[in-house]
Short mmCIF file of C-alpha atoms and ligand atoms in Angstrom, two decimals:
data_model
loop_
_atom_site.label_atom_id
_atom_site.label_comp_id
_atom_site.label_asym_id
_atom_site.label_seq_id
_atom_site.Cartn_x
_atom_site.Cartn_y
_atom_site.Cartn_z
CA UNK A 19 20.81 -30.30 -12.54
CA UNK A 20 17.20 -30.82 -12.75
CA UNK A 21 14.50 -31.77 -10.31
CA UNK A 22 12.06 -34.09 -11.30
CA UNK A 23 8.52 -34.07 -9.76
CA UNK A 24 4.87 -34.80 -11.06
CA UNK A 25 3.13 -31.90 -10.36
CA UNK A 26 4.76 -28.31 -9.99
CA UNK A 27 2.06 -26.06 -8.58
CA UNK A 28 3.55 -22.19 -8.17
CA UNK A 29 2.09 -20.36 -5.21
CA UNK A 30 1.45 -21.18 -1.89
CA UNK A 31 -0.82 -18.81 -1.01
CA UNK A 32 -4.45 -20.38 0.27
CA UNK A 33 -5.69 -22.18 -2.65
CA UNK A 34 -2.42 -23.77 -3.71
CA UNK A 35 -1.80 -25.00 -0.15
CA UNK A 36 -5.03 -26.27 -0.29
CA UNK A 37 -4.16 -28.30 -3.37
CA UNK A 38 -0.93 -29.38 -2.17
CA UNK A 39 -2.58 -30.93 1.40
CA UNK A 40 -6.07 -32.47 -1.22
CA UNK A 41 -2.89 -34.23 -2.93
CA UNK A 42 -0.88 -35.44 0.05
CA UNK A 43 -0.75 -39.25 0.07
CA UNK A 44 -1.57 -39.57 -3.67
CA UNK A 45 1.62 -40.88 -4.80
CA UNK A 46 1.99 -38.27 -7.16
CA UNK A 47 5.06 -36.37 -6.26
CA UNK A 48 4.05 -32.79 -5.38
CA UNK A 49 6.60 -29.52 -5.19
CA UNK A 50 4.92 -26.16 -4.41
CA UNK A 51 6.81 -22.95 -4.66
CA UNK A 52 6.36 -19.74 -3.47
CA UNK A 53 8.46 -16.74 -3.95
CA UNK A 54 7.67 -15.11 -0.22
CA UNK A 55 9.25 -15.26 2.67
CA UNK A 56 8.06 -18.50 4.77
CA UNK A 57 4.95 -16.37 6.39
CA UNK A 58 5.56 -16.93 10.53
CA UNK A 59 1.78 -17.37 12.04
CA UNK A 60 1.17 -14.95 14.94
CA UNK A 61 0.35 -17.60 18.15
CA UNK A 62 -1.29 -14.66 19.92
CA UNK A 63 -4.58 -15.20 22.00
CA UNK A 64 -7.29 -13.28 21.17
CA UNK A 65 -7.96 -10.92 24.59
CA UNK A 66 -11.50 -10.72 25.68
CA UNK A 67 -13.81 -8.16 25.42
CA UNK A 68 -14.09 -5.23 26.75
CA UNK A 69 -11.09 -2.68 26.65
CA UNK A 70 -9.34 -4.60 24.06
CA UNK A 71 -6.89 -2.86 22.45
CA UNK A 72 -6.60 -2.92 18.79
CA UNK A 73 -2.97 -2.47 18.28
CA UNK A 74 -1.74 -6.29 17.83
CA UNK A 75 -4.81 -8.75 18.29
CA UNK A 76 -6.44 -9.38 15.07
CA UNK A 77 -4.22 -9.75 11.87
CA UNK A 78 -6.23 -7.19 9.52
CA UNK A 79 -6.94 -10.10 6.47
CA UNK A 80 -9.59 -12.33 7.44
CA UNK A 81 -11.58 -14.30 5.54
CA UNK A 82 -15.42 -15.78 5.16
CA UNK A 83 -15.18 -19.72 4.54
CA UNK A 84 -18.19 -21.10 3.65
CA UNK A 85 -19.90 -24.31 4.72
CA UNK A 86 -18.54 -26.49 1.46
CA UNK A 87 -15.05 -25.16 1.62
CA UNK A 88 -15.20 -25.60 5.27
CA UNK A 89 -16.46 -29.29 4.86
CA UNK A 90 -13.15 -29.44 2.44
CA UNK A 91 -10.21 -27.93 4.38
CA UNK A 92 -11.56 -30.37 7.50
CA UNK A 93 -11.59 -33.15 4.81
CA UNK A 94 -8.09 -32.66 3.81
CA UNK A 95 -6.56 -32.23 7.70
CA UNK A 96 -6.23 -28.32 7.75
CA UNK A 97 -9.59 -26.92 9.64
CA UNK A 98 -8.87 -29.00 12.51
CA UNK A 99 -5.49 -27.43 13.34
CA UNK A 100 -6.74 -23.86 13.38
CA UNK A 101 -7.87 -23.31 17.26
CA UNK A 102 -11.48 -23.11 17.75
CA UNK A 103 -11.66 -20.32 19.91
CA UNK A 104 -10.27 -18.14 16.68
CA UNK A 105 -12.32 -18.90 14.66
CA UNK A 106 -16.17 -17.13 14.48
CA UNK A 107 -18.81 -18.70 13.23
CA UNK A 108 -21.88 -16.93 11.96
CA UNK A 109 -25.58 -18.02 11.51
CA UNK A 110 -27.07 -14.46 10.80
CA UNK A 111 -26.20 -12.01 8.06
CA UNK A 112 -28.04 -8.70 7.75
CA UNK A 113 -27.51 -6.75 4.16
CA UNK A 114 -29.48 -3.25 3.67
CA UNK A 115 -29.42 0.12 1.28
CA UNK A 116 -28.40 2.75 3.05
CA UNK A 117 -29.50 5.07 0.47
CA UNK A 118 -33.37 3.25 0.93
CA UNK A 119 -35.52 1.54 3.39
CA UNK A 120 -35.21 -1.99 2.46
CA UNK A 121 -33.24 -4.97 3.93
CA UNK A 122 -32.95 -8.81 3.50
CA UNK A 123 -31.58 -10.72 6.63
CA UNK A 124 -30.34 -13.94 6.06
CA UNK A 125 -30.41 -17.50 8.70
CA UNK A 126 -33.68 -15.76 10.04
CA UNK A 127 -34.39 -19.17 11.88
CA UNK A 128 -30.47 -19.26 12.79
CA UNK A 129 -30.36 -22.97 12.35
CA UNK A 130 -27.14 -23.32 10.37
CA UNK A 131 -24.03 -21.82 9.49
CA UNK A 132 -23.80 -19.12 7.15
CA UNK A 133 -19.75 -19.25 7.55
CA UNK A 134 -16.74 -19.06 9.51
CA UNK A 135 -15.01 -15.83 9.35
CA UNK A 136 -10.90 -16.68 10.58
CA UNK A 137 -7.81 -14.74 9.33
CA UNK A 138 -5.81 -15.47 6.92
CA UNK A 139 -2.74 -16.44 8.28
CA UNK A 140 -4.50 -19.14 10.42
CA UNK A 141 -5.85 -20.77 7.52
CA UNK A 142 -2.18 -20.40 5.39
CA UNK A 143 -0.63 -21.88 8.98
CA UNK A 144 -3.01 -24.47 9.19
CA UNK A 145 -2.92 -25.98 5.42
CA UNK A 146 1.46 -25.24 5.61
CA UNK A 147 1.18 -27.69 8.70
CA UNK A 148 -0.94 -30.15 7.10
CA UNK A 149 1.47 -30.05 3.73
CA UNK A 150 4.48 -30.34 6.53
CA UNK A 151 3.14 -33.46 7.37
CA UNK A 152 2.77 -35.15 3.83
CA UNK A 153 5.49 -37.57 2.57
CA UNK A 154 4.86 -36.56 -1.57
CA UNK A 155 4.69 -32.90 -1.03
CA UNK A 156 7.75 -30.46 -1.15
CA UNK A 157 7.18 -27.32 0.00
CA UNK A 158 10.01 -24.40 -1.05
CA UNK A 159 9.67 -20.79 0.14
CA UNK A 160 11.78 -18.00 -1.96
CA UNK A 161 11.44 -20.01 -5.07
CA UNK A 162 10.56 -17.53 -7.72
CA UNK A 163 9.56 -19.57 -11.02
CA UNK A 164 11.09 -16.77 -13.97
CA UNK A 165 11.05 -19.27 -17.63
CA UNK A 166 8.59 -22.15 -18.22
CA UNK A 167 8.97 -23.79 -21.78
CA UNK A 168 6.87 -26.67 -22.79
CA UNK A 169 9.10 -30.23 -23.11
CA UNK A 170 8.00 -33.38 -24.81
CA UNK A 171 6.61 -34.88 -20.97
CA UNK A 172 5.21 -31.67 -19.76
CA UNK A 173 7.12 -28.49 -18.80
CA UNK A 174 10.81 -27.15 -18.07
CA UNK A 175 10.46 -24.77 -15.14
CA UNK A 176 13.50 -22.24 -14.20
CA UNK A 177 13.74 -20.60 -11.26
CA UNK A 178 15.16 -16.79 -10.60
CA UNK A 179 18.05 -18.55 -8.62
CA UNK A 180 19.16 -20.62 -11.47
CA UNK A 181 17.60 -24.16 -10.38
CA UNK A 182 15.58 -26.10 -13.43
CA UNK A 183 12.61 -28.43 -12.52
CA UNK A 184 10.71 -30.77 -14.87
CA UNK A 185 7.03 -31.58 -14.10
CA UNK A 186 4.47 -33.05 -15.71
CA UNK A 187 1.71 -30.69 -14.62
CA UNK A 188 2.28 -27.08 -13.60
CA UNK A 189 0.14 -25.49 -11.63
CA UNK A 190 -0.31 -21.82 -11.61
CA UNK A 191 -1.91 -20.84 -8.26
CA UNK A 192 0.29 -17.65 -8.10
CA UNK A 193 -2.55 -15.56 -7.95
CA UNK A 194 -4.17 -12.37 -10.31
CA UNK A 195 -0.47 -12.04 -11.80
CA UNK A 196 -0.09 -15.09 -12.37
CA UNK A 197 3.31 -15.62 -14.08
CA UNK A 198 2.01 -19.08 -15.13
CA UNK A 199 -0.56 -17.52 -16.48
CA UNK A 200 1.09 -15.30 -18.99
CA UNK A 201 3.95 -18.01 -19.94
CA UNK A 202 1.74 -20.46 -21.18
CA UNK A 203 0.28 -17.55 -22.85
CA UNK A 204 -3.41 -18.03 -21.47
CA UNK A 205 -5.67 -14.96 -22.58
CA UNK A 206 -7.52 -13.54 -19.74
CA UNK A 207 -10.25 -10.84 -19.72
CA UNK A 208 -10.60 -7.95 -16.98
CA UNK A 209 -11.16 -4.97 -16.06
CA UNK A 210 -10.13 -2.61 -12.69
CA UNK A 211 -13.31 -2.31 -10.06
CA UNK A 212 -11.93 1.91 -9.89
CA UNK A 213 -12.42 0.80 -6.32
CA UNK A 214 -10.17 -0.10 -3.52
CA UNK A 215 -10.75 -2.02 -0.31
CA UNK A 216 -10.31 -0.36 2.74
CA UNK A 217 -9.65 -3.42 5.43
CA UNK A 218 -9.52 -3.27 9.14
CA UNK A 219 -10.60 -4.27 13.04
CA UNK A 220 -12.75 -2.18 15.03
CA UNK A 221 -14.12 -2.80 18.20
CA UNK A 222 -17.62 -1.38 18.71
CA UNK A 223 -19.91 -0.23 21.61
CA UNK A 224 -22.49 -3.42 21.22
CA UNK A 225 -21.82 -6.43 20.74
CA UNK A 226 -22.52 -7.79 17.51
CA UNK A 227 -23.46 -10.70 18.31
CA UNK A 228 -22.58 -13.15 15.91
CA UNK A 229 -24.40 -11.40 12.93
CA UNK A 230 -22.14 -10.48 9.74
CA UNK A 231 -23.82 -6.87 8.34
CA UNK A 232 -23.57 -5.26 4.95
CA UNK A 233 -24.80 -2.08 4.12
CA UNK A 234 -24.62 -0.76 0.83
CA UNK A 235 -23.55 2.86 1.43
CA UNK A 236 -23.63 5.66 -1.55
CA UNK A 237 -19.48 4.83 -0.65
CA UNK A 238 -19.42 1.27 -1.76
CA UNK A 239 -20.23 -1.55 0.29
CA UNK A 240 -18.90 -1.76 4.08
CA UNK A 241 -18.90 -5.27 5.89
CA UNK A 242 -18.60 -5.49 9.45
CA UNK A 243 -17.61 -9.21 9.81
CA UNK A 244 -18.16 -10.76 13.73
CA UNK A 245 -14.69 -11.83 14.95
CA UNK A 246 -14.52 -14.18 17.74
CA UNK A 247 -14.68 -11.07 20.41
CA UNK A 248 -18.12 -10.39 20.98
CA UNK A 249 -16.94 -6.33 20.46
CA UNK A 250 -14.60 -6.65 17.06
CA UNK A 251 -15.48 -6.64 13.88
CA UNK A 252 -13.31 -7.09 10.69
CA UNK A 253 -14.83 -4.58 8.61
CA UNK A 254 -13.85 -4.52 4.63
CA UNK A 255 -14.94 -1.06 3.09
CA UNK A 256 -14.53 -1.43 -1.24
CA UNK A 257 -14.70 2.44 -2.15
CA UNK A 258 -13.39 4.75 -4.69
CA UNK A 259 -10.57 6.23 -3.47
CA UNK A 260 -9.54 5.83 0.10
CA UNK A 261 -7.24 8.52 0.13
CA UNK A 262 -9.17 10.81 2.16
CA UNK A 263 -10.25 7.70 4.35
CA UNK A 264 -6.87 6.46 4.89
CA UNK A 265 -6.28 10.04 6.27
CA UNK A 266 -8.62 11.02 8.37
CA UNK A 267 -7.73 10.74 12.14
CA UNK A 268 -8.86 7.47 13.90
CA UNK A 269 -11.27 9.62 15.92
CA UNK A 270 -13.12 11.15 12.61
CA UNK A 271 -12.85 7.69 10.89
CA UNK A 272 -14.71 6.00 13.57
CA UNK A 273 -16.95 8.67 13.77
CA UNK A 274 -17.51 8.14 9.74
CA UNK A 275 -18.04 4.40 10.62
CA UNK A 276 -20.04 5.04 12.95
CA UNK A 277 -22.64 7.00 10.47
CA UNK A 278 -22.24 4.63 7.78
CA UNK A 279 -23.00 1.84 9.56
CA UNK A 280 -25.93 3.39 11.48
CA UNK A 281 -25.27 3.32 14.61
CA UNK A 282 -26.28 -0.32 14.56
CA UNK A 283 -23.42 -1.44 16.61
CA UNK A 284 -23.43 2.06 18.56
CA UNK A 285 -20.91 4.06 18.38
CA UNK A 286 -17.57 2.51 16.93
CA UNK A 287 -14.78 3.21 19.12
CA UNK A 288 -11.20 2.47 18.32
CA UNK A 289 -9.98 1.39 15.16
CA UNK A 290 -6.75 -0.68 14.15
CA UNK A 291 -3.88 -0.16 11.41
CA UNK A 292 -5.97 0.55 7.73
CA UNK A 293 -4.65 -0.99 4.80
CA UNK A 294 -6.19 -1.16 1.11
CA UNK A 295 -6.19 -3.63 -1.96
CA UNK A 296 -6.98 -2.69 -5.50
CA UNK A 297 -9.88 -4.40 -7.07
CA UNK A 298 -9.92 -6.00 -10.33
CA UNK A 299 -12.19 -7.95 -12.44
CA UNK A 300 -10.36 -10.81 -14.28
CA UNK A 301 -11.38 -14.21 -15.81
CA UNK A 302 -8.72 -16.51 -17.62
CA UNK A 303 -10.47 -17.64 -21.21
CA UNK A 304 -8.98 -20.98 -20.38
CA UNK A 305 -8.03 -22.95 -17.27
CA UNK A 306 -6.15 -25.26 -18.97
CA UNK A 307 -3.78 -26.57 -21.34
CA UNK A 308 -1.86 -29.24 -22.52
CA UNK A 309 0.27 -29.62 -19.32
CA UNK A 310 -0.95 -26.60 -17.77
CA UNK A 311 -4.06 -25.90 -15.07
CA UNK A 312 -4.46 -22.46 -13.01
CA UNK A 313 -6.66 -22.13 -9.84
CA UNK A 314 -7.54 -19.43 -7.91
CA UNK A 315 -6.95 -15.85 -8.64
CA UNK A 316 -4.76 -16.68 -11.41
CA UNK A 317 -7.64 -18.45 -13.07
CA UNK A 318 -10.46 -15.55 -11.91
CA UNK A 319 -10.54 -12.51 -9.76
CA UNK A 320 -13.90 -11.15 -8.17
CA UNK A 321 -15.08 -8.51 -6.43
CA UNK A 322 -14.80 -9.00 -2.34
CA UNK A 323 -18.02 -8.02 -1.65
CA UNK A 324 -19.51 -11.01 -1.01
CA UNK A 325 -16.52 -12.76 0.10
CA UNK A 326 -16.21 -15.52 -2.04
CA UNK A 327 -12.79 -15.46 -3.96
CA UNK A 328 -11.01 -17.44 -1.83
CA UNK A 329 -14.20 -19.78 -1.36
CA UNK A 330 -14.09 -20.66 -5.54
CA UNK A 331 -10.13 -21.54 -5.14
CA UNK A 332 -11.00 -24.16 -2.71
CA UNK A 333 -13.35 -25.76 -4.74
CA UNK A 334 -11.22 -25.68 -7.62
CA UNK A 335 -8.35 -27.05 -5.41
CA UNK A 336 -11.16 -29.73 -4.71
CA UNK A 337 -11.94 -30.49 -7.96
CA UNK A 338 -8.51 -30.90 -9.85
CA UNK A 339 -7.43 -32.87 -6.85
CA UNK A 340 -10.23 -35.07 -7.97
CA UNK A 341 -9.27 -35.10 -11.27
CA UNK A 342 -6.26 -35.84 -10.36
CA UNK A 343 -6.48 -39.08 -8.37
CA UNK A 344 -9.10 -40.26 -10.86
CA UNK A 345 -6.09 -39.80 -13.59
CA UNK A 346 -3.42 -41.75 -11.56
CA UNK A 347 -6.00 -44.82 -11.03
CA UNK A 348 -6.16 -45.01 -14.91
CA UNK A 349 -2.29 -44.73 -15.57
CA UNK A 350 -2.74 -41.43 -17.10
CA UNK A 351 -0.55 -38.77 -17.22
CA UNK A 352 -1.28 -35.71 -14.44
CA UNK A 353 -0.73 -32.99 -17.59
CA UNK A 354 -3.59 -34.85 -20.00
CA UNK A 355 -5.31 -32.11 -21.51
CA UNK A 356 -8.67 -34.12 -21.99
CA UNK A 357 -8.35 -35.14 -18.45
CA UNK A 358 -7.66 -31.09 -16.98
CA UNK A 359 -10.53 -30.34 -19.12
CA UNK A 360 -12.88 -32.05 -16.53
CA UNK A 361 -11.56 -29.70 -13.96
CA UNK A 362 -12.27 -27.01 -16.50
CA UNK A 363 -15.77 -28.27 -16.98
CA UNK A 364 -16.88 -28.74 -13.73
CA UNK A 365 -15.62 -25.23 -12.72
CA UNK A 366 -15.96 -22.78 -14.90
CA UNK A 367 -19.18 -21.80 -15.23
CA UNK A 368 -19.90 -21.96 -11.07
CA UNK A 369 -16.83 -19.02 -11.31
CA UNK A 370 -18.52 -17.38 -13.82
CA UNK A 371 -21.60 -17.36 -12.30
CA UNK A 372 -20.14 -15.97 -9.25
CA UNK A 373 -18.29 -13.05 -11.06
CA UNK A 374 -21.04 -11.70 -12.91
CA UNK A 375 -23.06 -11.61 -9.98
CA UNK A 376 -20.42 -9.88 -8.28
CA UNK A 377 -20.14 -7.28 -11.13
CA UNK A 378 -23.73 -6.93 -10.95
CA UNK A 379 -23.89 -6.13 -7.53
CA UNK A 380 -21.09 -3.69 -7.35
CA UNK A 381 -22.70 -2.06 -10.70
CA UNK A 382 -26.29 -1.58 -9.54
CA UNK A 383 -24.93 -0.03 -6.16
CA UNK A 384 -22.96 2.37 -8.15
CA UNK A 385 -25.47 4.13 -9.51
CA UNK A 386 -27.20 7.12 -7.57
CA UNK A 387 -30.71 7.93 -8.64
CA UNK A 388 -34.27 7.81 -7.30
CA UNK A 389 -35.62 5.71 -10.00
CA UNK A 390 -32.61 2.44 -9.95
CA UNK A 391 -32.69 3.72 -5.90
CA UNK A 392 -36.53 2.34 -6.17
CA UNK A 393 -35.78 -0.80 -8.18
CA UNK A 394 -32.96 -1.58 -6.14
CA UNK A 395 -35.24 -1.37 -2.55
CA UNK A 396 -38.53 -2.83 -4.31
CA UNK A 397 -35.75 -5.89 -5.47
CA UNK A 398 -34.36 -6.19 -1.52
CA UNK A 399 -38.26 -6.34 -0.39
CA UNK A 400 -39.04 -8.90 -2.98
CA UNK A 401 -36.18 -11.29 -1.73
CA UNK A 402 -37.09 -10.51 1.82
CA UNK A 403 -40.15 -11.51 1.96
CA UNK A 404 -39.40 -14.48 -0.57
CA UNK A 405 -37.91 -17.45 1.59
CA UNK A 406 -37.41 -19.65 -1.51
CA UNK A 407 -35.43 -17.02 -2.89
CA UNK A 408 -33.53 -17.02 0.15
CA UNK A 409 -32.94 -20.05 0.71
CA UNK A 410 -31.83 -20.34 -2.87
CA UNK A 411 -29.27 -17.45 -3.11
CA UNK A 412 -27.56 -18.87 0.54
CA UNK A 413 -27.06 -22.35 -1.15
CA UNK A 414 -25.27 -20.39 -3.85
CA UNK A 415 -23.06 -18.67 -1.56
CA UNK A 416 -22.74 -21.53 1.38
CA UNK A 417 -21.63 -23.86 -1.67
CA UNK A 418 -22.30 -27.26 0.69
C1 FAD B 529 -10.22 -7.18 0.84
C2 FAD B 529 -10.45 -8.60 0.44
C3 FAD B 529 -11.28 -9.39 1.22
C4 FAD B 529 -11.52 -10.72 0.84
N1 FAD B 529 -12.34 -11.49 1.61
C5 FAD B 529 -12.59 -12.76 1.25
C6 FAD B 529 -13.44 -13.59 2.04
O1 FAD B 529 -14.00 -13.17 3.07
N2 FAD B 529 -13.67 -14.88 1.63
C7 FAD B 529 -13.11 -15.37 0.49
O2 FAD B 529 -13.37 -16.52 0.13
N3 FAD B 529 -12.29 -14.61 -0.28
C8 FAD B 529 -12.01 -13.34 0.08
N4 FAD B 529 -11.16 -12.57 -0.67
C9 FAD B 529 -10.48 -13.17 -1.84
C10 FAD B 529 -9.28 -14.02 -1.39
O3 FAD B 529 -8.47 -13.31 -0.49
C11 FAD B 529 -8.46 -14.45 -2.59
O4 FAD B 529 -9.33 -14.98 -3.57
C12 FAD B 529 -7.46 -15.54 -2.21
O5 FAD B 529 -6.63 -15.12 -1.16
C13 FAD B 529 -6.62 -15.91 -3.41
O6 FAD B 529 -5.70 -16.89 -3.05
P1 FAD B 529 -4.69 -17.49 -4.13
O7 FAD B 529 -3.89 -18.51 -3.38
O8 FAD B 529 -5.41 -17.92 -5.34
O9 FAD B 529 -3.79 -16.27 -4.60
P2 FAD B 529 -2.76 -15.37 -3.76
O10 FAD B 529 -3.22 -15.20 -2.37
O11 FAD B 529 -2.52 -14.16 -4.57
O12 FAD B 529 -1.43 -16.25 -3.69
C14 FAD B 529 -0.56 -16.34 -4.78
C15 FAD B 529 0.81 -16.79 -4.26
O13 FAD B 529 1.66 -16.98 -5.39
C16 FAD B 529 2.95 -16.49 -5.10
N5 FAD B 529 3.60 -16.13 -6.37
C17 FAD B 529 3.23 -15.16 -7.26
N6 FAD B 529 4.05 -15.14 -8.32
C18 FAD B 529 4.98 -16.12 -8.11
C19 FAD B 529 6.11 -16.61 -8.84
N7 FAD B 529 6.47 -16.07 -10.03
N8 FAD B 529 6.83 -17.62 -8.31
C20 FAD B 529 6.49 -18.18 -7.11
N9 FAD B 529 5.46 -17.76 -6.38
C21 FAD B 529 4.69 -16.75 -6.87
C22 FAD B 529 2.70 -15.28 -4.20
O14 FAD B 529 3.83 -15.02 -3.39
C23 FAD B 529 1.48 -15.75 -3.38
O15 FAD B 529 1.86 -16.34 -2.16
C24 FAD B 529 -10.91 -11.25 -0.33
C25 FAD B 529 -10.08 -10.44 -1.11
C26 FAD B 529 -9.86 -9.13 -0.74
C27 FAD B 529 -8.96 -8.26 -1.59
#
């Protein structure tokens, strides 16, 4: 038998949960899929301070919402369920060389927000609630979408367990493999990073007072993100190869911290589990078709450094949500490709823009000699000491 619903979106990781909850009460009926497990949120309380021990607390993924997606996920009923006292905001963000002199600090006058740094599994917990809640939106977990093949009215989905649904528009939020993706044959460019991340909670010797750092070691970039204990920080470390890192004993690795972050939290002193995640460069050459959007990683995959990935599948969640509502007030059809092509418009080039950056950053930090080593700290002073500039580059990134 088949299952009939308006809009199939694949993936509930963050930004399809996001477009699921931006779609409740439409009146368009919703199914999301995802072939995971049903993720279980950890309910643990953060312990204070001092003498924390790393083992447990902090789930090692967190991530940097800025001010625009934050004004979103409140919008659509998810920030509000995530507890306030895990969640670290952020008005102050030092980035420096550490192969140079220069620096550029960021929310000198520390009037707003630069971001809200909260893990991962809060966020999914808080936007699975908010879909919970919704009368239009079904939400399946261990539903692995295997066969799509384009129908007169949209698609014909099949799922690994044998079940067949029919939807107007599918959705492929299933991130940087997408499967949606590649059976509506949509091209995508990319490349691999050749670097890895290297993500995990320390707890530090000062406090680090509410300041997110960035130092741009001849390693790769290492950010030491403020958590909501005054003493741990998530830090995300893109390098290489982490082979060696991953080995070294906790002792020697934050000892290496310690060094590579000079000393400007002190002396780092215990470290949690390590993990790492392979870095890719990937844009989609389309987000659409006839029938067909993707969001998210599945449409574009950038470089953490900055922490923005998971900031530009909000705001396309945002936007085809939009889109979407504006389509059922005219009677049209959720899958009309002149219709997803205003989602494809309005985002697009804001990803693009964001990538290349991205790849420009990680590129010019590469490279290792005194003469880009000069351009790249006479650059840092120029912005510095440029408040315009400034200002400029932390609308980019805030996104409000
Ligand atoms: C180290 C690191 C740090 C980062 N830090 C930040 C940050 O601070 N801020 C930020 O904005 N971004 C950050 N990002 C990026 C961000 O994590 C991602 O952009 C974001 O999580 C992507 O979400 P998504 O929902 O698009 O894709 P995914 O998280 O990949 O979710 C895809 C979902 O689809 C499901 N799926 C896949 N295939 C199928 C199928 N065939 N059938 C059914 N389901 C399927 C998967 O199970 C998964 O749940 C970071 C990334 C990395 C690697």
């Amino acid at each position: 038998m088949k299952e009939e619903t308006d809009i199939l979106i694949v993936g509930a990781g963050l930004t399809g949960l996001a477009l699921a909850a931006a779609l409740s009460g439409s009146r368009l009926r919703v199914t999301l899929l995802d072939a995971r497990v049903e993720p279980v949120a950890a309910g643990f309380a953060v312990k204070s301070s001092r003498g924390f021990r790393l083992k447990s607390g902090i789930a090692a993924r967190v991530s940097t919402v800025n001010p625009g997606a934050k004004k979103f996920l409140t919008r659509i009923g998810a920030w509000n369920r995530i507890a306030p006292d895990r969640i670290s905001t952020f008005k102050k963000m030092h980035v420096w060389d550490g192969r140079g002199t220069s620096h550029i600090e960021f929310g000198d006058n520390g009037a707003s927000a630069l971001g809200d740094i909260v893990e991962n599994q809060l966020l999914e917990a808080a936007l699975i609630e908010t879909v919970a809640v919704a009368g239009n939106i079904r939400l399946e977990w261990q539903a692995k979408l295997s066969e799509a093949n384009r129908v007169e009215a949209g698609y014909e989905v099949q799922l690994d367990d044998g079940r067949y649904f029919n939807c107007s528009l599918l959705v492929g939020a299933d991130g940087g493999n997408s499967r949606v993706r590649e059976l509506c044959s949509i091209r995508s460019i990319g490349w691999p990073y050749d670097q890895v991340a290297l993500v995990t909670t320390v707890e530090t010797e000062y406090a680090h007072e509410s300041v997110a750092r960035q130092c741009f070691t001849g390693n790769g970039p290492l950010a030491f993100l403020p958590l909501v204990d005054a003493y741990l920080c998530s830090i995300v470390w893109s390098v290489q190869d982490a082979t060696d890192l991953m080995a070294l004993a906790n002792k020697d690795f934050c000892e290496l911290l310690t060094r590579s972050i000079e000393h400007r939290l002190g002396s780092v002193r215990s470290t949690d589990k390590r993990f790492t995640f392979p870095l890719i460069h990937q844009h989609a050459l389309q987000y659409v078709a006839s029938h067909v959007a993707l969001i998210g990683d599945a449409a574009h995959l950038i470089h953490p450094l900055a922490g923005q990935g998971a900031n530009l599948g909000f705001a396309d969640a945002k936007t085809l949500a939009q889109v979407l509502a504006g389509a059922r007030l005219e009677g049209r059809s959720p899958g009309d490709l002149v219709l997803l092509k205003q989602y494809q418009r309005q985002r697009r080039l804001e990803n693009i823009v964001m990538g290349s950056v991205m790849e420009a950053f990680k590129r010019i930090y590469s490279l290792d000699n005194p003469g880009i080593n000069w351009l790249r700290n006479t650059g840092m002073r120029f912005v510095n000491n440029n408040d315009t500039l400034k200002s400029l580059i932390t609308r980019l990134v805030a996104a409000d």
